[in-house]
mmCIF file of C-alpha atoms in Angstrom:
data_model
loop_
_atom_site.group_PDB
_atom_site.id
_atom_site.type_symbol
_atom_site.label_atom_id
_atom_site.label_comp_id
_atom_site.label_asym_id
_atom_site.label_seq_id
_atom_site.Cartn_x
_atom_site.Cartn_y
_atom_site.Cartn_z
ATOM 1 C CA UNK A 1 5.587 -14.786 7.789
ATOM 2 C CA UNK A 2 5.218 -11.443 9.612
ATOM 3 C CA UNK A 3 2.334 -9.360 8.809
ATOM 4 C CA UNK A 4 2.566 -6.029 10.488
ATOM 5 C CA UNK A 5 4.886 -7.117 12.883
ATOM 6 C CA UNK A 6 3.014 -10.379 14.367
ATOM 7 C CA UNK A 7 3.991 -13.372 12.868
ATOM 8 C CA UNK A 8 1.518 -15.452 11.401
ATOM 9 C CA UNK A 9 1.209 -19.042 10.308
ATOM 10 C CA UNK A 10 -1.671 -21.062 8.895
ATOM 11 C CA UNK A 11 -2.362 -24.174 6.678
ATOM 12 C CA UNK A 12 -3.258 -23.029 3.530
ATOM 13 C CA UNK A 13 -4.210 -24.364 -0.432
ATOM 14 C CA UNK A 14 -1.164 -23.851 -2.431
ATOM 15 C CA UNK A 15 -3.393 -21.448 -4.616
ATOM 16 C CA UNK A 16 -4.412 -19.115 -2.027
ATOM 17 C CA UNK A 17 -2.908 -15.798 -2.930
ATOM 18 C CA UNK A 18 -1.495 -13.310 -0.573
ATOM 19 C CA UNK A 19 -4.394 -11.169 -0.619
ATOM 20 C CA UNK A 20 -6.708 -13.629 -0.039
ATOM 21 C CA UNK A 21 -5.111 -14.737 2.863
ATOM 22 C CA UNK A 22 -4.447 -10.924 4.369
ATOM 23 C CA UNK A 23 -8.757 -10.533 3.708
ATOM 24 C CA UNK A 24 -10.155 -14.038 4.482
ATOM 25 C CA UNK A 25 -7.735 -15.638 6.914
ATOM 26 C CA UNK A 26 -6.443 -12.765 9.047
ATOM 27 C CA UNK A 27 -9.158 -9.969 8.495
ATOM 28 C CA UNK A 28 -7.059 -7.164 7.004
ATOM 29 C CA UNK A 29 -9.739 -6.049 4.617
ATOM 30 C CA UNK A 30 -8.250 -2.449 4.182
ATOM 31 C CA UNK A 31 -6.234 -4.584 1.058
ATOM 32 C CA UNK A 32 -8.512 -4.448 -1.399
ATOM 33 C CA UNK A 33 -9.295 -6.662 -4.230
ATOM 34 C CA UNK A 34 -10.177 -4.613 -7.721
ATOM 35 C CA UNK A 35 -9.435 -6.450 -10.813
ATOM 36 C CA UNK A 36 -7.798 -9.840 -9.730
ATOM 37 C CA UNK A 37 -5.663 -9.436 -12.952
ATOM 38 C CA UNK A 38 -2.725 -7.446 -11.669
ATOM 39 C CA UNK A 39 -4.155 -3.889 -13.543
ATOM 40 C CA UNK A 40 -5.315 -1.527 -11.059
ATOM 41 C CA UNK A 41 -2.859 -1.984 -7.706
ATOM 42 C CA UNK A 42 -5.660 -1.608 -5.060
ATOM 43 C CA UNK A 43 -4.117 -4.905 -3.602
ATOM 44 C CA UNK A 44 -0.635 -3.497 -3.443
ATOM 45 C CA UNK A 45 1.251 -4.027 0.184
ATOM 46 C CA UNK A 46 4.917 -4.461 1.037
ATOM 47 C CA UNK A 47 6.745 -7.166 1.006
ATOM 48 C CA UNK A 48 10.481 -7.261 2.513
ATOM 49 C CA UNK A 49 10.176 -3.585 2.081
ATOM 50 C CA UNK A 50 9.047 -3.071 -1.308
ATOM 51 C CA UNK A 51 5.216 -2.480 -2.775
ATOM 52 C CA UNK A 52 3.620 -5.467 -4.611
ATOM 53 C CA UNK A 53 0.499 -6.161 -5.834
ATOM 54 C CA UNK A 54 -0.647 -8.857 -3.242
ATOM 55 C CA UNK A 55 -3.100 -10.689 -6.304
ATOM 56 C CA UNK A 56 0.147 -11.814 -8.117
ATOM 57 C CA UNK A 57 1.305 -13.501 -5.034
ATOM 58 C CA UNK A 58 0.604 -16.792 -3.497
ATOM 59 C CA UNK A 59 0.822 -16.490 0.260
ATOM 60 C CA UNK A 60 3.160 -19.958 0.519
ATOM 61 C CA UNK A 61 5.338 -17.781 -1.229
ATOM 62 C CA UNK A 62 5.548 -15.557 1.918
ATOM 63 C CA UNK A 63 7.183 -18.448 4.031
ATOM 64 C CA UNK A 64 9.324 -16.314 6.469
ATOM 65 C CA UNK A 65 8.911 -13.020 4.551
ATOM 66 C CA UNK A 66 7.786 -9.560 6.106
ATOM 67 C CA UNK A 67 4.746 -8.535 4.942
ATOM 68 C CA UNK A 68 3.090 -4.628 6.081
ATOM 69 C CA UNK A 69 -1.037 -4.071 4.554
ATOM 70 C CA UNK A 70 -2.420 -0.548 4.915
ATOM 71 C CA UNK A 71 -3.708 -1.614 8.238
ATOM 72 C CA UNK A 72 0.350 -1.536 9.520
ATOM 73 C CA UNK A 73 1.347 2.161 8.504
ATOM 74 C CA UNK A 74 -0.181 3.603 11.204
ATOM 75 C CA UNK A 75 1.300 3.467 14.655
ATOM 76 C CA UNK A 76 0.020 1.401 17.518
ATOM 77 C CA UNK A 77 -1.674 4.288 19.412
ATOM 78 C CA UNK A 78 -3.227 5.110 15.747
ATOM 79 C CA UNK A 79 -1.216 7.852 14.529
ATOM 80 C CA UNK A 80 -1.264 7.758 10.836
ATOM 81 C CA UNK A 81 1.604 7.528 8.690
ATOM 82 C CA UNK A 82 2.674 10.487 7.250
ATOM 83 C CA UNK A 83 1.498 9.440 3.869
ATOM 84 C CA UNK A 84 -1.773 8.503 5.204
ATOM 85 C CA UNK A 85 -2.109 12.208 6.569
ATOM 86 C CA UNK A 86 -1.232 13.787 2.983
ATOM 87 C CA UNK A 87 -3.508 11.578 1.250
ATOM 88 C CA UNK A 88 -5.920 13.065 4.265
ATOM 89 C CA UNK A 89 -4.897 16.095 3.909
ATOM 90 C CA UNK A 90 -4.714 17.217 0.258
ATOM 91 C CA UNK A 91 -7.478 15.148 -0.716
ATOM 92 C CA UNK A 92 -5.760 12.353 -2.501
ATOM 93 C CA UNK A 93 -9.330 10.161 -2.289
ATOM 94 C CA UNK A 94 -12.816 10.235 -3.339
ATOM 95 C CA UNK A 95 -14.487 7.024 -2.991
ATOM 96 C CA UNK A 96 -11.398 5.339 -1.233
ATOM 97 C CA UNK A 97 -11.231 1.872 -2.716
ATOM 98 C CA UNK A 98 -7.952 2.612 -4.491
ATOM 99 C CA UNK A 99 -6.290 4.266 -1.343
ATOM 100 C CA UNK A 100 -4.906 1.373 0.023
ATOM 101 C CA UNK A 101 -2.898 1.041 -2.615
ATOM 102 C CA UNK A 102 -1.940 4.175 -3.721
ATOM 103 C CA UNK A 103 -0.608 4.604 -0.288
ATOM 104 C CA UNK A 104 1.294 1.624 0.017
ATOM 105 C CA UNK A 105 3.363 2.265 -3.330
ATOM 106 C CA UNK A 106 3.246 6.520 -2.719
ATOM 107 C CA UNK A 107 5.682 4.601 0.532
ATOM 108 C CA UNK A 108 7.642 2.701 -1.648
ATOM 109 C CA UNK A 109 8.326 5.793 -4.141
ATOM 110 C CA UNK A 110 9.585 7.577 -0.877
ATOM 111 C CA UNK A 111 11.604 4.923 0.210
ATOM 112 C CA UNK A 112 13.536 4.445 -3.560
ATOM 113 C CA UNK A 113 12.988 8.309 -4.343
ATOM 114 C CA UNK A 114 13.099 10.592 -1.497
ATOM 115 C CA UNK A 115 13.530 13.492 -3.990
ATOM 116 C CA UNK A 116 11.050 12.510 -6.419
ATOM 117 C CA UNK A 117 9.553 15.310 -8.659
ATOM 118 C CA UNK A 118 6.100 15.261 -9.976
ATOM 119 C CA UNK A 119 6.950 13.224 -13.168
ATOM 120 C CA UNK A 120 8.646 10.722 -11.351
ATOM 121 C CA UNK A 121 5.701 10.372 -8.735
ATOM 122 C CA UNK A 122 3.445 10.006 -11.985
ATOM 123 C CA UNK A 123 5.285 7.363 -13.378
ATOM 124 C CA UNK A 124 5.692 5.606 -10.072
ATOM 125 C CA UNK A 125 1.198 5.658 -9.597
ATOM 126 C CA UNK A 126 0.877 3.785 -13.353
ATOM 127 C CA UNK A 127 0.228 0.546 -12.340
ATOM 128 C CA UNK A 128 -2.376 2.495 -9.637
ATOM 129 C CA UNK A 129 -5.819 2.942 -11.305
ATOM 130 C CA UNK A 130 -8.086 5.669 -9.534
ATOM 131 C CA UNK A 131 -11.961 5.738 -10.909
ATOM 132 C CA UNK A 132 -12.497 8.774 -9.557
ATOM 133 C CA UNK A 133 -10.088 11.406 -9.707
ATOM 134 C CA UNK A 134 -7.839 13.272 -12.227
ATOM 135 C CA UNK A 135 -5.219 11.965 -10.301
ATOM 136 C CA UNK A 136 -3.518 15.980 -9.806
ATOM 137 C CA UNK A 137 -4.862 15.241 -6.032
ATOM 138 C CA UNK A 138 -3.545 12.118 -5.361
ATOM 139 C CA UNK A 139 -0.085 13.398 -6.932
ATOM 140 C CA UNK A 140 -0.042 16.340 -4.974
ATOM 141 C CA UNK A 141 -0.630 14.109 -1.806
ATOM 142 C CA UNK A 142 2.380 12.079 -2.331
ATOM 143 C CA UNK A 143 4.462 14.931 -2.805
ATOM 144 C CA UNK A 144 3.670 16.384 0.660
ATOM 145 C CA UNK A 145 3.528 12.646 1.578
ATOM 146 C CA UNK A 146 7.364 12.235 0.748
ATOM 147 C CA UNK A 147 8.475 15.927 2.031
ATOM 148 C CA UNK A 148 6.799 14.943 5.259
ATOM 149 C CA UNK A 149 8.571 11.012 5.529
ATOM 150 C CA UNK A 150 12.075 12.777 4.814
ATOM 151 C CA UNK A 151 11.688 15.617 7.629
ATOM 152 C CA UNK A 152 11.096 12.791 9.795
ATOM 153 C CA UNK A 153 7.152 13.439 11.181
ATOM 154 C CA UNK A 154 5.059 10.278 11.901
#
């Protein structure tokens, strides 16, 4: 597989799920591991393009597929991702732990909904649980998120 554009291989149990694999085996930690029961979307990441929740995954599933963590948005000299800079920006965190995730799917509403609205944004975050916040922040951050992604800006 590809993970952040370097491609990776290693020998591992047949049980070993993707997120396990990003964490232990090649030291992404910035995926995050909540609930382990597919609920709260902290582990969520892209795979060939679209947002998943990484703890539903087994990484032998991820023979040959492209796989971008949190730890990928941002560019090589460290420039974050437009996303990353709303969340920043409008104050789409408190503690954090959910960011990773929220991010990675805010990316993946973008990508399928460029003009997205607030309600659709909302519906888009439900599998995302934040502990928290009301959640107005974090919507409000993908908004400007999205506006920023279509005009282009990295």
């Amino acid at each position: 597989m590809t993970v952040n554009g370097r491609k990776v291989s290693a020998d591992v149990e047949p049980r070993t799920l993707l997120v396990q694999y990003l964490r232990e085996h090649l030291g992404l930690t910035g995926t995050h591991v909540g609930c382990d029961t597919t609920q709260c979307g902290c582990c969520a990441i892209h795979l060939n393009g679209e947002a998943v929740k990484s703890c539903t995954i087994l990484a032998v599933q991820c023979e040959g597929a492209d796989v971008v963590t949190i730890e990928g948005l941002a560019s090589p000299d460290g420039e974050l991702h437009p996303m990353q800079k709303a969340f920043w920006e409008h104050h789409g965190l408190q503690c954090g732990f959910c960011t990773p995730g929220m991010v990675m799917v805010a990316c993946d509403i973008a990508r399928r909904k460029p003009d997205a609205d607030e309600a659709t944004i909302r519906h888009g975050l439900e599998g995302n649980i934040c502990r928290c916040t009301g959640y107005q922040h974090i919507v409000e951050a993908v908004h400007s998120g999205i506006q920023a992604m279509n005009q282009g800006k990295r």
